[in-house]
XYZ file of C-alpha atoms in Angstrom:
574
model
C 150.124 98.341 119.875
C 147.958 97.157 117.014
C 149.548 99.296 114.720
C 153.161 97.307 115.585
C 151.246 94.363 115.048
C 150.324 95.278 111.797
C 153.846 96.501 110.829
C 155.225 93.510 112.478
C 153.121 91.283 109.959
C 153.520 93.300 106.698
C 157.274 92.503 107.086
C 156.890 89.393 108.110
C 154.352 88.676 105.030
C 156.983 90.928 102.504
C 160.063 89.338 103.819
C 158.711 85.559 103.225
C 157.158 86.233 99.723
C 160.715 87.625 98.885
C 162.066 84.541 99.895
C 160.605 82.150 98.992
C 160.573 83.362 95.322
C 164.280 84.658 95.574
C 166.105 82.133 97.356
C 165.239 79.218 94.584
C 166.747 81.839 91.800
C 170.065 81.457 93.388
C 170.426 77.873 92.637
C 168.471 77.118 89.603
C 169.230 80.548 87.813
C 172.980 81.279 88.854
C 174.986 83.090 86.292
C 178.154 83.768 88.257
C 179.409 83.415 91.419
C 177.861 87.205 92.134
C 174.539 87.053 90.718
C 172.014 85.475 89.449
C 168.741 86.095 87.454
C 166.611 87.707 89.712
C 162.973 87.557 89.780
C 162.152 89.225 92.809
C 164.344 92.542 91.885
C 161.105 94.466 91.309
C 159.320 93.294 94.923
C 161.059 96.051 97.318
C 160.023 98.704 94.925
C 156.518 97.392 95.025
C 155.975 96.606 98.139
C 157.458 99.911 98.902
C 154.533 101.566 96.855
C 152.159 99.215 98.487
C 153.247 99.077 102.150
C 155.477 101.974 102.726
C 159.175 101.429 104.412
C 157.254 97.782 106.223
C 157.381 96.236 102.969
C 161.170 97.006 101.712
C 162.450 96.244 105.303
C 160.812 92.980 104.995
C 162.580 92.598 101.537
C 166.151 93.737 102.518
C 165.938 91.419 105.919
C 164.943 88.056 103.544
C 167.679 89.541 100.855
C 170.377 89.273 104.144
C 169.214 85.739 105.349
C 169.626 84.664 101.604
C 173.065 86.335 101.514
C 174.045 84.401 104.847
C 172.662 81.312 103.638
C 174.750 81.415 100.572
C 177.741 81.858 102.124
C 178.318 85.968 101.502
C 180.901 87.469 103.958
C 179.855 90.483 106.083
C 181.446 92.569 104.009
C 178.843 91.755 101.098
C 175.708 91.021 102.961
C 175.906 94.225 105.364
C 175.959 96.898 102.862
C 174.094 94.743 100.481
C 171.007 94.960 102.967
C 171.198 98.536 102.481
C 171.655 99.005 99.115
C 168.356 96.917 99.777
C 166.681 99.810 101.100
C 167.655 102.467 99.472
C 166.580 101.342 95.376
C 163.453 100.255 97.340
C 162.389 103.014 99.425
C 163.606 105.765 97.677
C 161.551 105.169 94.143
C 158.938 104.106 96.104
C 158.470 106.980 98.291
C 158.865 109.220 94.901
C 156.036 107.399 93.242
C 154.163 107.611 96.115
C 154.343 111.395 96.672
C 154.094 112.167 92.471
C 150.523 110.243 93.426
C 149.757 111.961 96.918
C 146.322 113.570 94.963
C 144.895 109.977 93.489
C 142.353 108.568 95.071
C 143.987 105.002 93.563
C 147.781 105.644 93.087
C 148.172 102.361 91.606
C 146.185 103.009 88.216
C 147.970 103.523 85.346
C 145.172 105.185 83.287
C 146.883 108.055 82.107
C 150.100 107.825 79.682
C 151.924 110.338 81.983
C 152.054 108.281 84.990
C 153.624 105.165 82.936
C 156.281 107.637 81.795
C 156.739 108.590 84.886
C 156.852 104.811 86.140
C 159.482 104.148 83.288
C 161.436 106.981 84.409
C 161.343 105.621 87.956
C 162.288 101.867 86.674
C 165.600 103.541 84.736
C 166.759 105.454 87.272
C 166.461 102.837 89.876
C 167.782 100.223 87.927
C 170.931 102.584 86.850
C 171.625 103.457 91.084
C 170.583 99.489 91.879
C 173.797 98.291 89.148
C 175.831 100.940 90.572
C 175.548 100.338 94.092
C 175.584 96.307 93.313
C 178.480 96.342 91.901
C 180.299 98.404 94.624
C 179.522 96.626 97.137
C 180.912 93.715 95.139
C 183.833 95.302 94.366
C 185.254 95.191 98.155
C 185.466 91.446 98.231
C 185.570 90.553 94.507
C 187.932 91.003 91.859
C 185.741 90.394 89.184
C 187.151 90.416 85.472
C 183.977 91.875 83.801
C 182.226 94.241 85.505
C 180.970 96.167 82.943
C 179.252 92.973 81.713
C 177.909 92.672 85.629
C 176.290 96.024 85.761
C 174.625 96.240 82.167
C 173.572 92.148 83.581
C 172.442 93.623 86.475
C 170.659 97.201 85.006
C 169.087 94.807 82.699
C 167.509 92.421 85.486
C 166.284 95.268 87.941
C 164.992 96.890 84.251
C 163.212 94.207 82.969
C 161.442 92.116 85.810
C 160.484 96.060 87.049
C 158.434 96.658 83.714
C 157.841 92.279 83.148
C 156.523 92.206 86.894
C 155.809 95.781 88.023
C 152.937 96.677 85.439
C 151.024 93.382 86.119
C 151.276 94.006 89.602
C 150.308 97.063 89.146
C 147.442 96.558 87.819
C 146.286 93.690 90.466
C 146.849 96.210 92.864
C 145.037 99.410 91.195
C 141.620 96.866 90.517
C 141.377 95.663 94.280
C 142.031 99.129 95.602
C 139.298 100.506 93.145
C 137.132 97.404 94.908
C 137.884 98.611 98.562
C 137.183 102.440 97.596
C 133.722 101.662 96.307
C 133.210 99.007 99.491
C 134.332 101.983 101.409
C 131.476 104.416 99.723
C 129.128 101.624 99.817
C 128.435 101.127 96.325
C 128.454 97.849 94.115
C 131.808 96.363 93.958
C 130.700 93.734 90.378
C 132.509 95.712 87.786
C 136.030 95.682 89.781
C 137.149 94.035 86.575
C 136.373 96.768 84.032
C 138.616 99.278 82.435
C 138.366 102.867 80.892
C 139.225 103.775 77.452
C 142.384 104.737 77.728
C 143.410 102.023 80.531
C 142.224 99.240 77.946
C 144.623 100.962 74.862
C 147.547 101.899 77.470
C 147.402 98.291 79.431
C 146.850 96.424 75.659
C 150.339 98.134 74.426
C 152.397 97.333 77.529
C 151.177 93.963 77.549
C 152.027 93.727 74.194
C 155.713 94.632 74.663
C 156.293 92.884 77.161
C 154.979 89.503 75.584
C 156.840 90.184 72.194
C 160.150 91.327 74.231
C 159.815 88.076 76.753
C 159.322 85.922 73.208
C 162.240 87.458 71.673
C 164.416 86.636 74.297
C 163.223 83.054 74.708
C 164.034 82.647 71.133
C 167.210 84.218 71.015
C 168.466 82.097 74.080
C 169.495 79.075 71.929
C 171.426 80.815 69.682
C 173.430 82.875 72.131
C 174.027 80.015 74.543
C 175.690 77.984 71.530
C 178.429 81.031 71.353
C 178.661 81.440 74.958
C 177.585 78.619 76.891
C 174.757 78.226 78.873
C 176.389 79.146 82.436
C 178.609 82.615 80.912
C 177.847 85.386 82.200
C 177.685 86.760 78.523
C 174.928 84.798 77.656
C 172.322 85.860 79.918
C 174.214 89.835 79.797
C 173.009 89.416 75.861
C 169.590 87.790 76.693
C 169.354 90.516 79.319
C 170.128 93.048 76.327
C 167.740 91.673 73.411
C 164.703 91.532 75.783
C 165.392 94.884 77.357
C 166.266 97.017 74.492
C 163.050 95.334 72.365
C 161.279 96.732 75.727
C 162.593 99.225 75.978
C 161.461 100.612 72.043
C 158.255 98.644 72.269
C 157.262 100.781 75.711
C 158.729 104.069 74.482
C 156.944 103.654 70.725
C 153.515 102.215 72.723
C 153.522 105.561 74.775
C 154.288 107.713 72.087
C 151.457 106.604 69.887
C 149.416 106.210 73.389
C 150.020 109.646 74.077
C 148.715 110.773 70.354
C 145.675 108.297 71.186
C 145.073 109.987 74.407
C 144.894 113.883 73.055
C 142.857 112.823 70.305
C 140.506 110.336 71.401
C 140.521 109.011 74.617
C 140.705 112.641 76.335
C 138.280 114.368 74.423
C 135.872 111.005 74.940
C 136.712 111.034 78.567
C 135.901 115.119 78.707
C 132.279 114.621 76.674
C 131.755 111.919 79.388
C 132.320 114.497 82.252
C 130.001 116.944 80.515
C 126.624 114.616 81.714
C 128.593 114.648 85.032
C 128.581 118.521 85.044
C 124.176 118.736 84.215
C 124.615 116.797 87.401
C 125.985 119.019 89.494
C 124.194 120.955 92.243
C 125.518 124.473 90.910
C 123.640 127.211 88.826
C 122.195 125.870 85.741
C 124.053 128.929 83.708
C 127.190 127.674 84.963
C 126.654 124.183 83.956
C 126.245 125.454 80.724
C 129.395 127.741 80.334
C 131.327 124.801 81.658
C 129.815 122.506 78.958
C 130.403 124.797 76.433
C 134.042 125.442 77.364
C 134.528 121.762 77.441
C 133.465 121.374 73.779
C 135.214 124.794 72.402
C 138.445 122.813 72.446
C 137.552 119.682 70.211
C 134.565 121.005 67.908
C 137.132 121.776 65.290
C 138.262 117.948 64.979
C 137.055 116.689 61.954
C 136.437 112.848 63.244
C 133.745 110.990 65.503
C 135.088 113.372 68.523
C 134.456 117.094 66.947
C 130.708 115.325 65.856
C 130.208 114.937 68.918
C 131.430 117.780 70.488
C 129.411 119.944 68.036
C 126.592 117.801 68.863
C 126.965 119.004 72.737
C 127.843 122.203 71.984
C 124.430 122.725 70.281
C 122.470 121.352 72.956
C 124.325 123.443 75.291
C 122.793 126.440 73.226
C 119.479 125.334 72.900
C 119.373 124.659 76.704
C 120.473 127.805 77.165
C 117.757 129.708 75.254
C 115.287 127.144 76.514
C 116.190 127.965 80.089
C 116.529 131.949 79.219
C 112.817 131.302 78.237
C 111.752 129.493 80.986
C 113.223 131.606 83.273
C 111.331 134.383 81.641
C 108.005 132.642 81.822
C 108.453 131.416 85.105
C 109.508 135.284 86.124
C 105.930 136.185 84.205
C 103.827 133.012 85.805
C 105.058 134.488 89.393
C 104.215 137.601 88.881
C 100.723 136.131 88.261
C 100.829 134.212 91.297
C 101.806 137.066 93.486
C 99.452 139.541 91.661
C 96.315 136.344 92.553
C 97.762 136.639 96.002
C 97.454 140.303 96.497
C 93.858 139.970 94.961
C 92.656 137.241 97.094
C 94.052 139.379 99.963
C 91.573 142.061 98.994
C 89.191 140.350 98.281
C 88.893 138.565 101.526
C 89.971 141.910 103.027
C 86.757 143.100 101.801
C 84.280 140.923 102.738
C 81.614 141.778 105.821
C 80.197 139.911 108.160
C 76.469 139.213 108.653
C 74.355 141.644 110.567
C 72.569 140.289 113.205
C 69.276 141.747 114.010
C 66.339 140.724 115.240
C 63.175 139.703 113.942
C 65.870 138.536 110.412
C 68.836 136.166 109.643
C 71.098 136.131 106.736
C 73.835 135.049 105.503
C 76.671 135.103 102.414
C 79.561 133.346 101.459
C 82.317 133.136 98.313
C 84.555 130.385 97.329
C 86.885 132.308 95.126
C 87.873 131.077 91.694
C 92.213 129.942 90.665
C 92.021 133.023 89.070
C 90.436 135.695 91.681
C 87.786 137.631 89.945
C 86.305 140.880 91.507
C 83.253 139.242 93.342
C 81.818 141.177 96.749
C 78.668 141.328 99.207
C 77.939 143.836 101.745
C 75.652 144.585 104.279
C 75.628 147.726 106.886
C 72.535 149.322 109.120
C 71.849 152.431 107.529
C 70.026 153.501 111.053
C 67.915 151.466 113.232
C 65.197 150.240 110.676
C 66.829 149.973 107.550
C 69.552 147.522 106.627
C 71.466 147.588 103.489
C 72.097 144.275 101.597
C 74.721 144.518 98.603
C 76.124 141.981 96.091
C 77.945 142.851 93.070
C 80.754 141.177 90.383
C 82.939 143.275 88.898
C 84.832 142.213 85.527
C 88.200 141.144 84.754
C 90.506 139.055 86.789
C 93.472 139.530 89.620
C 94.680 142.983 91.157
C 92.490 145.140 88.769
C 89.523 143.684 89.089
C 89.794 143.373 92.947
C 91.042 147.368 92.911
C 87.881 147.782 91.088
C 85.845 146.060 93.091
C 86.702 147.878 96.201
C 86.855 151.200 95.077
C 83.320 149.797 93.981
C 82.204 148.976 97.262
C 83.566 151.801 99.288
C 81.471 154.235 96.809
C 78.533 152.182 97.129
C 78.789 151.662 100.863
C 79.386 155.904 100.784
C 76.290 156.960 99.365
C 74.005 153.842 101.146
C 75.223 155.801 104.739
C 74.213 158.530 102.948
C 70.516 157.844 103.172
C 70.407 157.793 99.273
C 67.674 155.292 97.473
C 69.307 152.204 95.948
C 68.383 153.256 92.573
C 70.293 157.059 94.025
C 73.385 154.862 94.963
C 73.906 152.998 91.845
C 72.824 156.320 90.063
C 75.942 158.439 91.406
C 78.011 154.783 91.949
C 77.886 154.842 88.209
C 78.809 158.444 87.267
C 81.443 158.420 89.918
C 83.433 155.198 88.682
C 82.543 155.660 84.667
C 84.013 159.279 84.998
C 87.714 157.582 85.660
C 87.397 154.174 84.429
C 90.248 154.201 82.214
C 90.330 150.547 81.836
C 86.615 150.050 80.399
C 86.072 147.652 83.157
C 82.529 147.372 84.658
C 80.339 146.164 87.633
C 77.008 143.906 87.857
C 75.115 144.609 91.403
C 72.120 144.258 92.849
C 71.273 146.810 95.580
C 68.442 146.764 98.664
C 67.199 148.307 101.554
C 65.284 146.891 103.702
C 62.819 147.969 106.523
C 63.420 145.218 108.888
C 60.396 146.256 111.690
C 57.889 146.398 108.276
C 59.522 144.080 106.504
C 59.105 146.390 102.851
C 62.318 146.177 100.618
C 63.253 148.371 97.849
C 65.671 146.974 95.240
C 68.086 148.113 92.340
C 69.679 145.913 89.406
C 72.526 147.162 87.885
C 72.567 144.842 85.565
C 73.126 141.522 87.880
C 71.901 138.019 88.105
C 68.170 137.916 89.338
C 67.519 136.860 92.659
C 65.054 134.111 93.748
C 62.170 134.606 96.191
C 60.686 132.246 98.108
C 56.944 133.652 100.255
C 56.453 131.122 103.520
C 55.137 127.793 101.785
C 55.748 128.923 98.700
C 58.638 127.859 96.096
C 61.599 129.781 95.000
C 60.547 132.021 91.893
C 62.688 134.206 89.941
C 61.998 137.639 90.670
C 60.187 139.677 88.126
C 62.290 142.818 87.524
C 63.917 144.155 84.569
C 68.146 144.286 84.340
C 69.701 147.833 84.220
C 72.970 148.866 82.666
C 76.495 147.816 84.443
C 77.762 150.496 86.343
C 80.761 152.359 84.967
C 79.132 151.037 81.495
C 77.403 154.515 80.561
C 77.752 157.590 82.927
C 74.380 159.702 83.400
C 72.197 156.190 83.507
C 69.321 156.588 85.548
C 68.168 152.959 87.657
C 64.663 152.138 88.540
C 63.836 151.227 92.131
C 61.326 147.670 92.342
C 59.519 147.325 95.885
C 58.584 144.024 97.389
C 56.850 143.521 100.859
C 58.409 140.487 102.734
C 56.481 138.745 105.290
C 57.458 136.053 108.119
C 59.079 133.433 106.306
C 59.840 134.752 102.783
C 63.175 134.142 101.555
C 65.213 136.330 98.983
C 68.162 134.232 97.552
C 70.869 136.254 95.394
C 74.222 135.183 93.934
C 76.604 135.949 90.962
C 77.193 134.409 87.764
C 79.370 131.632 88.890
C 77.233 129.401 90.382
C 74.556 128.848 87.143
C 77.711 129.629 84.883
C 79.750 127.163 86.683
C 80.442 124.252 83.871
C 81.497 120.401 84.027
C 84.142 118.271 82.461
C 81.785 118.109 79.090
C 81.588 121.675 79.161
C 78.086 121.497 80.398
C 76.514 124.582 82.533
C 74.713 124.325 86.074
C 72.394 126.313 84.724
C 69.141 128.296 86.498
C 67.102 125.151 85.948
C 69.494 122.720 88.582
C 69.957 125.798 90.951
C 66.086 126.546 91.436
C 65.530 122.829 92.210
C 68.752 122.314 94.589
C 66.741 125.650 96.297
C 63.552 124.276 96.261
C 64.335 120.610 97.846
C 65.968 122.732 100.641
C 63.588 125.147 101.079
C 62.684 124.608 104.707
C 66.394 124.383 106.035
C 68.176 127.345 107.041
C 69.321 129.799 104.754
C 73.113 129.038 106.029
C 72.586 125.171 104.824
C 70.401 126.218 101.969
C 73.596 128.300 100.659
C 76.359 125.132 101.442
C 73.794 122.842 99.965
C 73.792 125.231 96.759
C 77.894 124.990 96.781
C 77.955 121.268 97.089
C 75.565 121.042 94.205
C 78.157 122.931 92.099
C 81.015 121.279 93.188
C 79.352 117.971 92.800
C 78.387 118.830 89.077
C 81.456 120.545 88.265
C 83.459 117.521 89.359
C 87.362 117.863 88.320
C 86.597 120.508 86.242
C 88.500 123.519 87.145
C 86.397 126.323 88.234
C 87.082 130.002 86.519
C 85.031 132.492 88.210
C 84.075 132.993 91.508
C 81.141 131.368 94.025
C 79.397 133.736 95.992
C 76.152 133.874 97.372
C 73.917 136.132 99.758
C 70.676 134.746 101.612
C 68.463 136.629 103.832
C 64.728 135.620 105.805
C 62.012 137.146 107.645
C 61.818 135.344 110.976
């Protein structure tokens, strides 16, 4: 029911526009007792295009009241009505379909669719003096109907092209509005043209105003030879605006359509190029299209090959800029997943405390961005002896945290053995030198202690020195000389150092990151700040004596990025 509403009212609407612009033309502008000069000849067409078959039924309906109003018999008004529909409808539904894939089927922005317009208006205006002048024909006896139908081709011509194009126009700006209401975007620059609309609409306009000026000044001089109510008069009019038209239209296009292939086009296609970098599609095919786009203007020798040169070598250089990046981004994943697998190790390989009675210990790493090859371990031998192990192995990633656990499961090996720390680093060190292909290399420091007596014998292999700490003492730095790395030499022999713990000694150990670990001026922690941060906590437990050791670092560090590993091992006599 709405919809009938709605079609009820467009032909209401179409029908009294028709009129009341019409009707007045058959009084003030009569040229015969047939015709007249016709402003409203292009309205059924357009309102065709507009409003479908609504609008040029509301057209043919106020065409028949006129017709009865001005005395017409049946025989003219009845198949005038639809003649009506017909040069209406029919152009109207062609237009309509030759636009069925534009979003805005009014816009005349591309030289085709005026010629295509023109062709429409010819046609039409041929069929529309045709079927006129049959229709008057059955009641009429007319002497000069071949001056009626060029009079009447001319009128549907000219007031099709005068009055179509403007229209057009109106129509194409407030259907652009309604589209961009309709996708909710700003609806300001409804006004503003393309390139090619603003050189297209400036040569119409141009015709029409110098063929509507012609005419107005050629009226004077034909009306003197034919009067000003002959039928001749306004036939000639008629023919002086619509041939000027006519060649002003056909010439405008023609030099349009050179405008459009060389400019506005290839403007129009560098325009779409920023659209296509846009595009959510593979960057590699955002460059082929771009450089396809360009291929076909960079031989113009004006502004437009510049240009597309100009694209075409940024298209190239974006292309070997993203070959490159793709290549290091290939490269920086493969680091990432390599730091992965290494942290997975690495964590993989880390034990947990022992408890036992009578002792308490306790270790923990923060590992670096890049994983290094740090480890601790501790195992019971047999009943009275516990193992403690730290070690740092060099290098960074998968190698180093390969290394360090073939490390650590050799080490581990010969310490279940029963062998002497010094006798585990000593075949440790043959073992892993004898295939180290890679000259990589291993810092540890290796004990076993007698936890009922309390009597620890150590090996260095070249590691940090550890702090001890006797009950109401300070922490010292032990006094033991560094062996050789292992895998450095094979056949080095390690000497064993002895120390006899007692209730309430503590033996602090770690690896080179924490006095290595440096601030945003580049500044070490040093041995100095570590032996203090262990000294103010050296009657909390060893646990919160290691996290206090960590926050120091951290705290000194600030945002300084932190390169090598954290780890530290702690162990007390109760």
């Amino acid at each position: 029911m709405k919809n009938i509403h709605k079609y009820i009212l467009i032909v209401l609407i179409c029908g009294l526009i028709f009129f009341i612009l019409g009707y007045p033309c058959r009084e003030l502008f009569r040229i015969s007792s047939t015709t007249e000069v016709r402003i409203v000849a292009a309205l059924p067409l357009l309102f065709g295009i507009s409003f479908g078959f609504a609008g040029v039924l509301g057209c043919a309906i106020a065409n028949l009241i006129a017709d009865i109003i001005s005395g017409y018999d049946a025989i003219i008004f009845i198949p005038g009505f639809f003649v009506q529909i017909i040069y209406g409808y029919v152009p109207a539904v062609i237009w309509n379909r030759l636009r069925k894939n534009d979003k805005n089927k009014f816009k005349l922005d591309k030289v085709y669719k005026n010629v295509q317009y023109m062709l429409i208006v010819i046609f039409d205006s041929l069929a529309t003096a045709f079927m006129v002048v049959s229709v008057i024909k059955l009641k009429y006896d007319e002497q000069y109907f071949s001056m009626l139908s060029a009079n009447i081709f001319f009128n549907q011509f000219i007031t099709m092209v005068i009055i179509g194009i403007p229209y057009l126009i109106c129509a194409s700006l407030f259907r652009q509005r309604k589209i961009r209401k309709k996708q909710k975007k700003s609806t300001k620059f409804i006004f503003s043209f393309s390139l090619n609309e603003k050189f297209i609409l400036f040569f119409l306009v141009t015709s029409i105003v110098i063929s509507v000026a012609i005419g107005i000044t050629s009226y004077p001089s034909i009306a003197l030879k034919y009067g000003e109510d002959n039928l001749n008069l306004w036939s000639y009019v008629y023919f002086y605006i619509g041939a000027i038209l006519n060649i002003g239209i056909w010439v405008s296009l023609g030099f349009l359509y050179y405008m459009e292939r060389t400019v506005t086009k290839p403007i129009e296609s560098m325009s779409e190029i920023a659209k296509t970098f846009g595009q959510n599609t593979d960057i590699y095919e955002r460059i082929h299209n771009t450089l396809q786009k360009c291929q076909q203007y960079i031989y113009f020798t004006s502004e437009v090959g510049k240009l597309a040169r100009s694209y075409e070598e940024m298209a190239t250089e974006l292309d070997e800029y993203v070959k490159h990046l793709t290549e290091a981004t290939a490269k920086q994943q493969k680091v990432h997943t390599e730091l992965s697998i290494a942290t997975t190790i690495q964590r993989a390989s880390l034990s947990k405390p022992v408890e036992v009675d009578g002792f308490d210990n306790y270790a923990m790493m923060r590992p670096a961005l890049e994983v290094g090859g740090d480890f601790y371990d501790n195992l019971m031998i047999d009943d009275d002896h516990l193992a403690l192990v730290i070690a740092d192995v060099s290098g960074k990633g998968v190698p180093a945290a390969l290394f360090m656990m073939v490390s650590k499961i050799v080490l581990r090996h010969n310490l279940q053995q029963g062998l002497s720390p010094a006798e585990a680093l000593n075949r440790a060190n043959d073992e892993l030198a004898e295939h180290n292909v890679h000259d990589m290399f291993v810092t540890c420091l290796c004990g076993v202690l007698n936890i009922k007596t309390g009597h620890l014998v150590y090996a260095n292999a070249g590691h940090e020195k550890p702090f001890i700490k006797h009950e109401n003492g300070d922490f010292e730095v032990a006094t033991l000389k560094s062996g050789f790395v292992l895998a450095g030499m094979e056949g080095y022999k390690y000497k064993e150092f002895e120390a006899q713990l007692k209730p309430g000694d503590t033996i602090f150990t770690y690896t080179d990151g924490v006095p290595e670990a440096t601030n945003e001026k580049d500044e070490e922690f040093g041995m100095e700040r570590l032996q203090k941060v262990l000294n103010d906590s050296k009657d909390d437990s060893i646990r919160l004596l290691c996290r206090k050791v960590r926050m120091a670092v951290k705290e000194f560090a600030g945002n300084a990025p932190q390169f090598d590993d954290i780890t530290m091992l702690a162990f007390k006599m109760k």
